[in-house]
GROMACS .gro file of N, CA, C and O in nm:
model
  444
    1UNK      N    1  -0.259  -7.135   3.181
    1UNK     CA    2  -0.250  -7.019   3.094
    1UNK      C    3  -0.103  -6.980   3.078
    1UNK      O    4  -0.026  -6.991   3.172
    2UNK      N    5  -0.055  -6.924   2.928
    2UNK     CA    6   0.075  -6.922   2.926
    2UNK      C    7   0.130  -6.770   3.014
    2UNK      O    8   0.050  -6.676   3.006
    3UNK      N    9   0.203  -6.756   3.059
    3UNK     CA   10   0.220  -6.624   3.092
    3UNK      C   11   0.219  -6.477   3.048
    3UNK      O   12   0.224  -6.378   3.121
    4UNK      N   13   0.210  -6.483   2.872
    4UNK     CA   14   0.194  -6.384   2.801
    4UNK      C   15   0.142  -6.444   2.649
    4UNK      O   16   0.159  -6.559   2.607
    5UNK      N   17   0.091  -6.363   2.598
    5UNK     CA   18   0.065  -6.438   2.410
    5UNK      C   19   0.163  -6.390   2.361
    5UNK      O   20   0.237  -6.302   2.405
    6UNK      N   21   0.166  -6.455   2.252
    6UNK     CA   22   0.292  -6.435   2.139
    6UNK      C   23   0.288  -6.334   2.100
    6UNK      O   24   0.394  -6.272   2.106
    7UNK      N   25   0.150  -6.253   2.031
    7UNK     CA   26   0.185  -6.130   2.030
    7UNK      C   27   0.286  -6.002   2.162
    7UNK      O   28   0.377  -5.921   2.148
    8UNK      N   29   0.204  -6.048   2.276
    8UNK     CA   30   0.309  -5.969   2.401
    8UNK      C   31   0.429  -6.007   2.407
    8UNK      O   32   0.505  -5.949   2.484
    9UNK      N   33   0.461  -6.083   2.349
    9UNK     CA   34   0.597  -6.140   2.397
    9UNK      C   35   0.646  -6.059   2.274
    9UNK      O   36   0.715  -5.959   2.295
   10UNK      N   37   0.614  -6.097   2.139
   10UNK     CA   38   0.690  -5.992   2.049
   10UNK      C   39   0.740  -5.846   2.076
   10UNK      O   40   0.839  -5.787   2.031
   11UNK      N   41   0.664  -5.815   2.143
   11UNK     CA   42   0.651  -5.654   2.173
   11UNK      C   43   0.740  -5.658   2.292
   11UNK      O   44   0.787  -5.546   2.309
   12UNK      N   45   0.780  -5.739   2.377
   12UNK     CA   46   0.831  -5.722   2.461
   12UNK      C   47   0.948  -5.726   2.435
   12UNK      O   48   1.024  -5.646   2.488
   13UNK      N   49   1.002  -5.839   2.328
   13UNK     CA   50   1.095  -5.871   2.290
   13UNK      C   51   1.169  -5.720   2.206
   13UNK      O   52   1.276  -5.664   2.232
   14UNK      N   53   1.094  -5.696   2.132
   14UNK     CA   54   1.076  -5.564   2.021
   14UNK      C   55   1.141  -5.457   2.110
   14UNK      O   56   1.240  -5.395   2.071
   15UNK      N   57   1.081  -5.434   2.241
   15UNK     CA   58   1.050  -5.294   2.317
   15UNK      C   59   1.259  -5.302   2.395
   15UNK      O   60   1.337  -5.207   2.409
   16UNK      N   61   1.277  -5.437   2.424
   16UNK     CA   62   1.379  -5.454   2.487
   16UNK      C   63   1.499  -5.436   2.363
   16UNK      O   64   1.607  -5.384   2.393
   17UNK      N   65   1.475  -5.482   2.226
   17UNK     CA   66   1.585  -5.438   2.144
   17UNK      C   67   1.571  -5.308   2.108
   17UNK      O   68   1.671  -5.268   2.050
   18UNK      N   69   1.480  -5.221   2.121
   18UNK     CA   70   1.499  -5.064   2.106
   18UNK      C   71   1.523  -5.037   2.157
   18UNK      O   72   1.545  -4.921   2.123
   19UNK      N   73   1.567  -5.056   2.311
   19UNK     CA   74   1.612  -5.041   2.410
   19UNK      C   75   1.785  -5.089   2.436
   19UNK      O   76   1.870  -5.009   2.473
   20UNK      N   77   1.797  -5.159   2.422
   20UNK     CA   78   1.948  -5.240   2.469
   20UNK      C   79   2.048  -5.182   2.465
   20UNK      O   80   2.019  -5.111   2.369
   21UNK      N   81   2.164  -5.147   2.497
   21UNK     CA   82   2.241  -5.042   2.509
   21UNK      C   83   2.274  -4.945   2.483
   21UNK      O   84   2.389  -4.906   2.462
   22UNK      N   85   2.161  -4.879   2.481
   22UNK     CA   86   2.103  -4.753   2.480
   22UNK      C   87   2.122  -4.642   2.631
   22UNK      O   88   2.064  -4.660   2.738
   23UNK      N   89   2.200  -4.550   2.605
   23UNK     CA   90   2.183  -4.431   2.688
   23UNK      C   91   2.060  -4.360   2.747
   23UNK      O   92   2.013  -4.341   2.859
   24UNK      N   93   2.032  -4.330   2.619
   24UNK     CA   94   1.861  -4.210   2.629
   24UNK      C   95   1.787  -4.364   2.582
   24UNK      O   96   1.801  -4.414   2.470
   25UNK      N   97   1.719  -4.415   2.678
   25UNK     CA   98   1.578  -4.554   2.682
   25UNK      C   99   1.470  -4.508   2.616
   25UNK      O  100   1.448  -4.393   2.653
   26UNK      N  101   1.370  -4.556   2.511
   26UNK     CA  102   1.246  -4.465   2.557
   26UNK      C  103   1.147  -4.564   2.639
   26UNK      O  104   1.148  -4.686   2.657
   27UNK      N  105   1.069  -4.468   2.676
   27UNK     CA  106   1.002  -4.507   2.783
   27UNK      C  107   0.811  -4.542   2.741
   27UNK      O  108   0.707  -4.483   2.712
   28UNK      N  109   0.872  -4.694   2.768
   28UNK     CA  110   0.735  -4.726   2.672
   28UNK      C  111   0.641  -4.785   2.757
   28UNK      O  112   0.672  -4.836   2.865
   29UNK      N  113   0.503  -4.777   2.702
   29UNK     CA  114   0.388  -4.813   2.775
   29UNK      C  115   0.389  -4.980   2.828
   29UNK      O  116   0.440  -5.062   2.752
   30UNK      N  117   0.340  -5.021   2.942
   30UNK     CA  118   0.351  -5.151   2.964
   30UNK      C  119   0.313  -5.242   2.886
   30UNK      O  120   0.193  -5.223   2.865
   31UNK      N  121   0.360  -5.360   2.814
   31UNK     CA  122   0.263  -5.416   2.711
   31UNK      C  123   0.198  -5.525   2.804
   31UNK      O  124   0.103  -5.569   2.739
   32UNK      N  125   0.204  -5.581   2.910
   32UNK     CA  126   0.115  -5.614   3.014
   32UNK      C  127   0.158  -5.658   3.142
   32UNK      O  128   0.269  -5.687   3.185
   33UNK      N  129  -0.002  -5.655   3.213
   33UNK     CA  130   0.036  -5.668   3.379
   33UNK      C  131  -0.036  -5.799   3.390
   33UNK      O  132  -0.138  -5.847   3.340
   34UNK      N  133   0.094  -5.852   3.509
   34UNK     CA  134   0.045  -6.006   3.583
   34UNK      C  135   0.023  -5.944   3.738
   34UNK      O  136   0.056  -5.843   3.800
   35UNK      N  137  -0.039  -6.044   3.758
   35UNK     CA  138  -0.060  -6.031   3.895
   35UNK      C  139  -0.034  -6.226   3.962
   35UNK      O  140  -0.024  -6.329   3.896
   36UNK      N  141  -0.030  -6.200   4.144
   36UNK     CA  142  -0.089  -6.336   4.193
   36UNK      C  143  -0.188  -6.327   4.202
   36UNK      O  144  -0.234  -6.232   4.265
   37UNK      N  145  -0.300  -6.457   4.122
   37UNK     CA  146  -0.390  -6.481   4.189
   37UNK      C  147  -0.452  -6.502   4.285
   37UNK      O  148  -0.560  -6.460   4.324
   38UNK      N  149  -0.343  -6.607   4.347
   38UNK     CA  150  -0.412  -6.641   4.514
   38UNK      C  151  -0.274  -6.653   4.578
   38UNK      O  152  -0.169  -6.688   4.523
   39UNK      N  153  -0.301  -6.604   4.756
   39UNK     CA  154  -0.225  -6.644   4.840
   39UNK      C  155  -0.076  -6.509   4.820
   39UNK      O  156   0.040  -6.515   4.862
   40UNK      N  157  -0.164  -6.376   4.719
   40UNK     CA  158  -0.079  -6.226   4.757
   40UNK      C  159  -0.169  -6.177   4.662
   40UNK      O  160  -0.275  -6.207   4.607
   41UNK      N  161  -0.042  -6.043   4.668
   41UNK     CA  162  -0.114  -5.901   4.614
   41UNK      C  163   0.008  -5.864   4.513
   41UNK      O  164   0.015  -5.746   4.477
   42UNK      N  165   0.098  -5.949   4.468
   42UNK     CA  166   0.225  -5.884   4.412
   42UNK      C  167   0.152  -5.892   4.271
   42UNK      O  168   0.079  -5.977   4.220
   43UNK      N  169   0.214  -5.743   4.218
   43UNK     CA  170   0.172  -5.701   4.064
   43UNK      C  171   0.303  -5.668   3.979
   43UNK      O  172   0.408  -5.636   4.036
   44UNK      N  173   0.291  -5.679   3.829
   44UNK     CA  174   0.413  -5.670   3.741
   44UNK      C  175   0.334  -5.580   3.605
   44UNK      O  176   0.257  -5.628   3.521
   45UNK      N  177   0.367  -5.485   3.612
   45UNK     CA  178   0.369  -5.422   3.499
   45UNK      C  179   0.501  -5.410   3.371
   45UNK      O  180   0.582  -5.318   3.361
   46UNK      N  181   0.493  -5.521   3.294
   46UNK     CA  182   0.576  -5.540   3.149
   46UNK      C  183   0.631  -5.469   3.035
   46UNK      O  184   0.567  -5.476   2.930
   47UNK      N  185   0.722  -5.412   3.037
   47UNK     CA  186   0.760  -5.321   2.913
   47UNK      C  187   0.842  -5.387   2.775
   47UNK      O  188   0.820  -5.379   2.654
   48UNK      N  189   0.973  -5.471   2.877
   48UNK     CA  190   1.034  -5.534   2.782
   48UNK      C  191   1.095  -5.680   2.835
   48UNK      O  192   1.101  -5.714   2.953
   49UNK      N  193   1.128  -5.740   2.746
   49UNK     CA  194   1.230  -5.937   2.790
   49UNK      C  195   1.294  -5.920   2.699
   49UNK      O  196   1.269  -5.898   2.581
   50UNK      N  197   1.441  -5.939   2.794
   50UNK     CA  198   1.547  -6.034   2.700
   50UNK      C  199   1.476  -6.191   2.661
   50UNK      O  200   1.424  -6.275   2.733
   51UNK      N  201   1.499  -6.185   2.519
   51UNK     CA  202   1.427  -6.343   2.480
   51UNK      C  203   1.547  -6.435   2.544
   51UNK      O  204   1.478  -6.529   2.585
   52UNK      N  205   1.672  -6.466   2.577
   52UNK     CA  206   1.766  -6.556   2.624
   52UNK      C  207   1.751  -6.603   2.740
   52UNK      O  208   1.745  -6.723   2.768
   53UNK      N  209   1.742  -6.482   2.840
   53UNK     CA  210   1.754  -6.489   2.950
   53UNK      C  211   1.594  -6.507   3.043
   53UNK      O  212   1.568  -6.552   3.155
   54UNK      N  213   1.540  -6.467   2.972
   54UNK     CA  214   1.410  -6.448   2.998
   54UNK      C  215   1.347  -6.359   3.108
   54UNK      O  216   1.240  -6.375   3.166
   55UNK      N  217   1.434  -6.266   3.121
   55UNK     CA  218   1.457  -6.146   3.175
   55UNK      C  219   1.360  -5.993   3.153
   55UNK      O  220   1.380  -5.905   3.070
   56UNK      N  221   1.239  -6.001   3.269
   56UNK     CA  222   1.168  -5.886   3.190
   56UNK      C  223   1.196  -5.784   3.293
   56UNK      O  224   1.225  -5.791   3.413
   57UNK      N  225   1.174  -5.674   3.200
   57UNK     CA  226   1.175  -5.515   3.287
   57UNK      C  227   1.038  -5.421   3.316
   57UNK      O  228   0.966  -5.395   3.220
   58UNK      N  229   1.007  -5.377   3.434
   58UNK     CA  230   0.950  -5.287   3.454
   58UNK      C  231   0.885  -5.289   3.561
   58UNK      O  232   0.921  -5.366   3.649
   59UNK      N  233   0.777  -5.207   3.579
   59UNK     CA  234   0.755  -5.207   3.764
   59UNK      C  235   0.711  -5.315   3.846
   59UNK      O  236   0.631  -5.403   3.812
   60UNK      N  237   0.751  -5.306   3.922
   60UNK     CA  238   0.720  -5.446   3.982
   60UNK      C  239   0.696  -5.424   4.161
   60UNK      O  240   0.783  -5.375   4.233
   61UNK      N  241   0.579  -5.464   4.202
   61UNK     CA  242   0.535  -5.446   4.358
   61UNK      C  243   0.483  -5.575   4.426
   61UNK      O  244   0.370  -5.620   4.407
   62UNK      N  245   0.584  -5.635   4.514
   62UNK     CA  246   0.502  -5.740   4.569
   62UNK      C  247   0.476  -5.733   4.673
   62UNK      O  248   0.538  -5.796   4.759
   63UNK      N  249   0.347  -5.632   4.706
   63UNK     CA  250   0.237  -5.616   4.790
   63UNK      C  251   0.331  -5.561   4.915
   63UNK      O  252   0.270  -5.578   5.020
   64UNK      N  253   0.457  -5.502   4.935
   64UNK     CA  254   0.523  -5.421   5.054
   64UNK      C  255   0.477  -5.276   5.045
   64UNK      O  256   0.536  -5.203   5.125
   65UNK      N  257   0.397  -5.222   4.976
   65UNK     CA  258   0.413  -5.056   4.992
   65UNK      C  259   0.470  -4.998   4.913
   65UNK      O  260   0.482  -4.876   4.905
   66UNK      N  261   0.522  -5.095   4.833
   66UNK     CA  262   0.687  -4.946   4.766
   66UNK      C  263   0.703  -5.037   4.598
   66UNK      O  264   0.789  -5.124   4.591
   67UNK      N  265   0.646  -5.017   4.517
   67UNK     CA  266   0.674  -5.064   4.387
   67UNK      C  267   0.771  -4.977   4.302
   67UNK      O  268   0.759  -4.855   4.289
   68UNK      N  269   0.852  -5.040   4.255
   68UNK     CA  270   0.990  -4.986   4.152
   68UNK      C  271   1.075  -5.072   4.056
   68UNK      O  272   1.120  -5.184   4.081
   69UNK      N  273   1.086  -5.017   3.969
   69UNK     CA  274   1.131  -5.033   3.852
   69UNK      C  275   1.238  -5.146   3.882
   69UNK      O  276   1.307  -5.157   3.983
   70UNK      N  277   1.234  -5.223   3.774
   70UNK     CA  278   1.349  -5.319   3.813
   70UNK      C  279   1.331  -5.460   3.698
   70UNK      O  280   1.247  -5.454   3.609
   71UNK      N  281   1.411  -5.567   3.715
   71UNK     CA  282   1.419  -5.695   3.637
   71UNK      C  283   1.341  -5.812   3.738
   71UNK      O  284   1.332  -5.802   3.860
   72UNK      N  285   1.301  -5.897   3.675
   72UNK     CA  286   1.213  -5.990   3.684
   72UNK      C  287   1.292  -6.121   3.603
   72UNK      O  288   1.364  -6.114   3.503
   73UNK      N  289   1.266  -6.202   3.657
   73UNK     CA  290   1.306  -6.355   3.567
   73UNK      C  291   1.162  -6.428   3.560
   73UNK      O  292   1.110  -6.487   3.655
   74UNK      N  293   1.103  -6.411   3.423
   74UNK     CA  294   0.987  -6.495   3.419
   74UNK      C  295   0.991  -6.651   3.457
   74UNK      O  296   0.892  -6.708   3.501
   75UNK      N  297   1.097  -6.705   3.439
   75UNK     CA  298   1.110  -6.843   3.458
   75UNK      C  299   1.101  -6.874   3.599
   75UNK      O  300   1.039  -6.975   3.634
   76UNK      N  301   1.177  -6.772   3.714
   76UNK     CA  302   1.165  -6.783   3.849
   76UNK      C  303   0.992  -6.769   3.887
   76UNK      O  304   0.934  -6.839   3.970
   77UNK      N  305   0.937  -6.673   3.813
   77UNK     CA  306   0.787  -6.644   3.875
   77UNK      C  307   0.718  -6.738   3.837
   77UNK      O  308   0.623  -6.767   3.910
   78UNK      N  309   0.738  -6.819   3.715
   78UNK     CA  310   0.666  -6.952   3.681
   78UNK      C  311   0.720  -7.066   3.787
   78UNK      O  312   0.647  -7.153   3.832
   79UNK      N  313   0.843  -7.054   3.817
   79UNK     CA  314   0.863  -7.182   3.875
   79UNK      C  315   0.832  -7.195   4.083
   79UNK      O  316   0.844  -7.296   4.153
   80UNK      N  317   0.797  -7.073   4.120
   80UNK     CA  318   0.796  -7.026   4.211
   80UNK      C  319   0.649  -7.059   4.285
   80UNK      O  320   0.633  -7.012   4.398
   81UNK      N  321   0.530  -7.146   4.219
   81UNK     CA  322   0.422  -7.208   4.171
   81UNK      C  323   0.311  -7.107   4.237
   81UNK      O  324   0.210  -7.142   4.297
   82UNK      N  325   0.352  -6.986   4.214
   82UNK     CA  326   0.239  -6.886   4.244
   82UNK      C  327   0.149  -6.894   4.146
   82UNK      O  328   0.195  -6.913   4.033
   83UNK      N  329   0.020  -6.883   4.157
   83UNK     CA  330  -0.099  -6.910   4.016
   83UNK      C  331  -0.135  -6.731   3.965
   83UNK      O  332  -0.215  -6.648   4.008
   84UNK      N  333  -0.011  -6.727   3.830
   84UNK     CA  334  -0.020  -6.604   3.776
   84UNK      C  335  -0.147  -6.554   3.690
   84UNK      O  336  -0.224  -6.637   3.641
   85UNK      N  337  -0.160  -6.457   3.677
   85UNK     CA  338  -0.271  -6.392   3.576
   85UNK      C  339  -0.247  -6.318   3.531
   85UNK      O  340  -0.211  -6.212   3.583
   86UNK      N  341  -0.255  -6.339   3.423
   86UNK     CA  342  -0.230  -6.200   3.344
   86UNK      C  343  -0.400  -6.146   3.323
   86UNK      O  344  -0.501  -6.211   3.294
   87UNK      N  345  -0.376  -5.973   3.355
   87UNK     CA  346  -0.506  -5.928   3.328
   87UNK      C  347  -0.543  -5.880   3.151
   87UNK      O  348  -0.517  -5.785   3.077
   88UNK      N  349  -0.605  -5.989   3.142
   88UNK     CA  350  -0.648  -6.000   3.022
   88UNK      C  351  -0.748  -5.841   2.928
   88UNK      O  352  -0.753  -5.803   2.810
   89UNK      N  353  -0.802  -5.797   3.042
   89UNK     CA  354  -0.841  -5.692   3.032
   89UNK      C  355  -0.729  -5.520   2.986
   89UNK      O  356  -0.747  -5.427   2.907
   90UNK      N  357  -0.644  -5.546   3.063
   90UNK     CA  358  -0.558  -5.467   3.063
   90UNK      C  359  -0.490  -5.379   2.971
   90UNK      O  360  -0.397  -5.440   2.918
   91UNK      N  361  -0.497  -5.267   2.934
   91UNK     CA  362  -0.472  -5.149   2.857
   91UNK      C  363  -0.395  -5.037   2.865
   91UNK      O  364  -0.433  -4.924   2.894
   92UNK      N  365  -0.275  -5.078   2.837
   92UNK     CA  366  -0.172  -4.927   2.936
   92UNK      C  367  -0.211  -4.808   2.886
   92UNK      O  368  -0.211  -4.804   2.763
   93UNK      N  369  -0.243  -4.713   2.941
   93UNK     CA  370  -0.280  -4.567   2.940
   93UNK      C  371  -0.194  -4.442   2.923
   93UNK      O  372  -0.214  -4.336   2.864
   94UNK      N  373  -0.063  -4.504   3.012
   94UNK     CA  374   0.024  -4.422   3.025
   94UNK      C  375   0.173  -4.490   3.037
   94UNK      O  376   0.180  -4.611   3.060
   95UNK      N  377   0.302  -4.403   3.021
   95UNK     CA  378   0.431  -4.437   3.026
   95UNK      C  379   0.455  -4.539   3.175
   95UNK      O  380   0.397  -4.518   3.282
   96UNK      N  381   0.522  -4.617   3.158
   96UNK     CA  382   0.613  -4.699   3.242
   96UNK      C  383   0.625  -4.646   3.374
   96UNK      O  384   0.601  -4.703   3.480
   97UNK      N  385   0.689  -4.463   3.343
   97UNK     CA  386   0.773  -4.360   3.445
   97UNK      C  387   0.607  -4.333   3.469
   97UNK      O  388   0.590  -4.350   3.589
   98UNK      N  389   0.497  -4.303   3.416
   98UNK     CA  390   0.415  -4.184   3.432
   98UNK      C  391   0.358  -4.342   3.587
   98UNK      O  392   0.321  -4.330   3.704
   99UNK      N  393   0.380  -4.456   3.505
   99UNK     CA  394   0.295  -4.591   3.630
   99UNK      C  395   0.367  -4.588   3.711
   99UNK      O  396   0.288  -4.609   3.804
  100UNK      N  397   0.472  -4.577   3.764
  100UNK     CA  398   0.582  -4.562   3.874
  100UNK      C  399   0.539  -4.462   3.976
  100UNK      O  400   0.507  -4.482   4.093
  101UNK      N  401   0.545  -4.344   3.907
  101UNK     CA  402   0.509  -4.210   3.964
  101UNK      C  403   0.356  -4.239   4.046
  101UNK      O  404   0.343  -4.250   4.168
  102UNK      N  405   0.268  -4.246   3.964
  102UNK     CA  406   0.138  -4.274   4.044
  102UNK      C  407   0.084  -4.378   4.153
  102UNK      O  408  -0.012  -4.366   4.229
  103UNK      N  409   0.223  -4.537   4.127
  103UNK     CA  410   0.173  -4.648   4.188
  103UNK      C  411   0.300  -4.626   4.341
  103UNK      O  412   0.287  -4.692   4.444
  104UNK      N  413   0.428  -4.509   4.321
  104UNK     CA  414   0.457  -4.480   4.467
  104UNK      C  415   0.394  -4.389   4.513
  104UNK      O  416   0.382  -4.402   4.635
  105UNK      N  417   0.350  -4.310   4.476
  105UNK     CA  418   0.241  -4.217   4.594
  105UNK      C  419   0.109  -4.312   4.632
  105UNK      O  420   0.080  -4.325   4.751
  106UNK      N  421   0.041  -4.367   4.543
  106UNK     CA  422  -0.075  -4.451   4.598
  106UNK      C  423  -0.012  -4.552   4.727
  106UNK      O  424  -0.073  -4.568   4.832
  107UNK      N  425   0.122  -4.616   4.696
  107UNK     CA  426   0.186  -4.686   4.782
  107UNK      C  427   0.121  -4.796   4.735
  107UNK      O  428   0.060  -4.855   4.824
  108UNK      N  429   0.109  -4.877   4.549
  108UNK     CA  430   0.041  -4.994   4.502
  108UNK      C  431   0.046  -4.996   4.343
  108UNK      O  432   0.042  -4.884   4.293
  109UNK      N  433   0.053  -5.086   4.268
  109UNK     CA  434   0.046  -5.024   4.144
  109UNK      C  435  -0.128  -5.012   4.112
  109UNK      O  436  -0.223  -5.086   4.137
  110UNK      N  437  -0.117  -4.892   4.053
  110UNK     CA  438  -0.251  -4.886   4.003
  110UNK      C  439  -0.297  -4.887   3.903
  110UNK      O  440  -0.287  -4.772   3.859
  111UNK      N  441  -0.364  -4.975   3.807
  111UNK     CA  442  -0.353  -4.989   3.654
  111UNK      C  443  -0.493  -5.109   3.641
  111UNK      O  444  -0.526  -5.153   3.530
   0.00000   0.00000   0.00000
């Protein structure tokens, strides 16, 4: 399975040039979450990718207790031969900040 569809990837791509050196960010809903399938518990909630670098942003918890905001290299998590999933199901509800806020007090992301 590819790691995102073309549509997510647009949006990601999209979400990161409304974004890019930008002062005031806005703060946009995840356009999706991966998880490991087997052998952890680490979760990635997706907002935006540099298309070059392949560089995505947003919360990210691998299964320690403490999930926070930060960069990701999709190419490292593909090559890293963890068996990813994206939850196909998945529907962001709320802001990026509002998933942060709720997934450090739970101590997990919750989504």
């Amino acid at each position: 399975m590819k790691t995102f569809t073309q549509k997510q990837e647009q949006q990601l791509i999209k979400n990161h040039q409304a974004n890019f050196g930008k002062e005031e960010t806005t703060d946009f809903k995840p356009v999706l979450k991966l998880m490991v399938r087997v052998g952890g518990n680490a979760t990635w909630l997706l907002s935006e990718l540099e298309p070059e670098s392949r560089i995505a942003f947003g919360l990210c918890d691998l299964g320690m207790g403490s999930p926070e905001l930060g960069y990701v290299s999709i190419d490292d998590l593909e090559k890293l031969g963890w068996q990813l999933e994206r939850d196909m199901y998945f529907e962001a509800k709320k802001t990026l900040k509002e998933y942060t806020v709720s997934s450090r007090n739970m101590g997990s992301i919750v989504a």
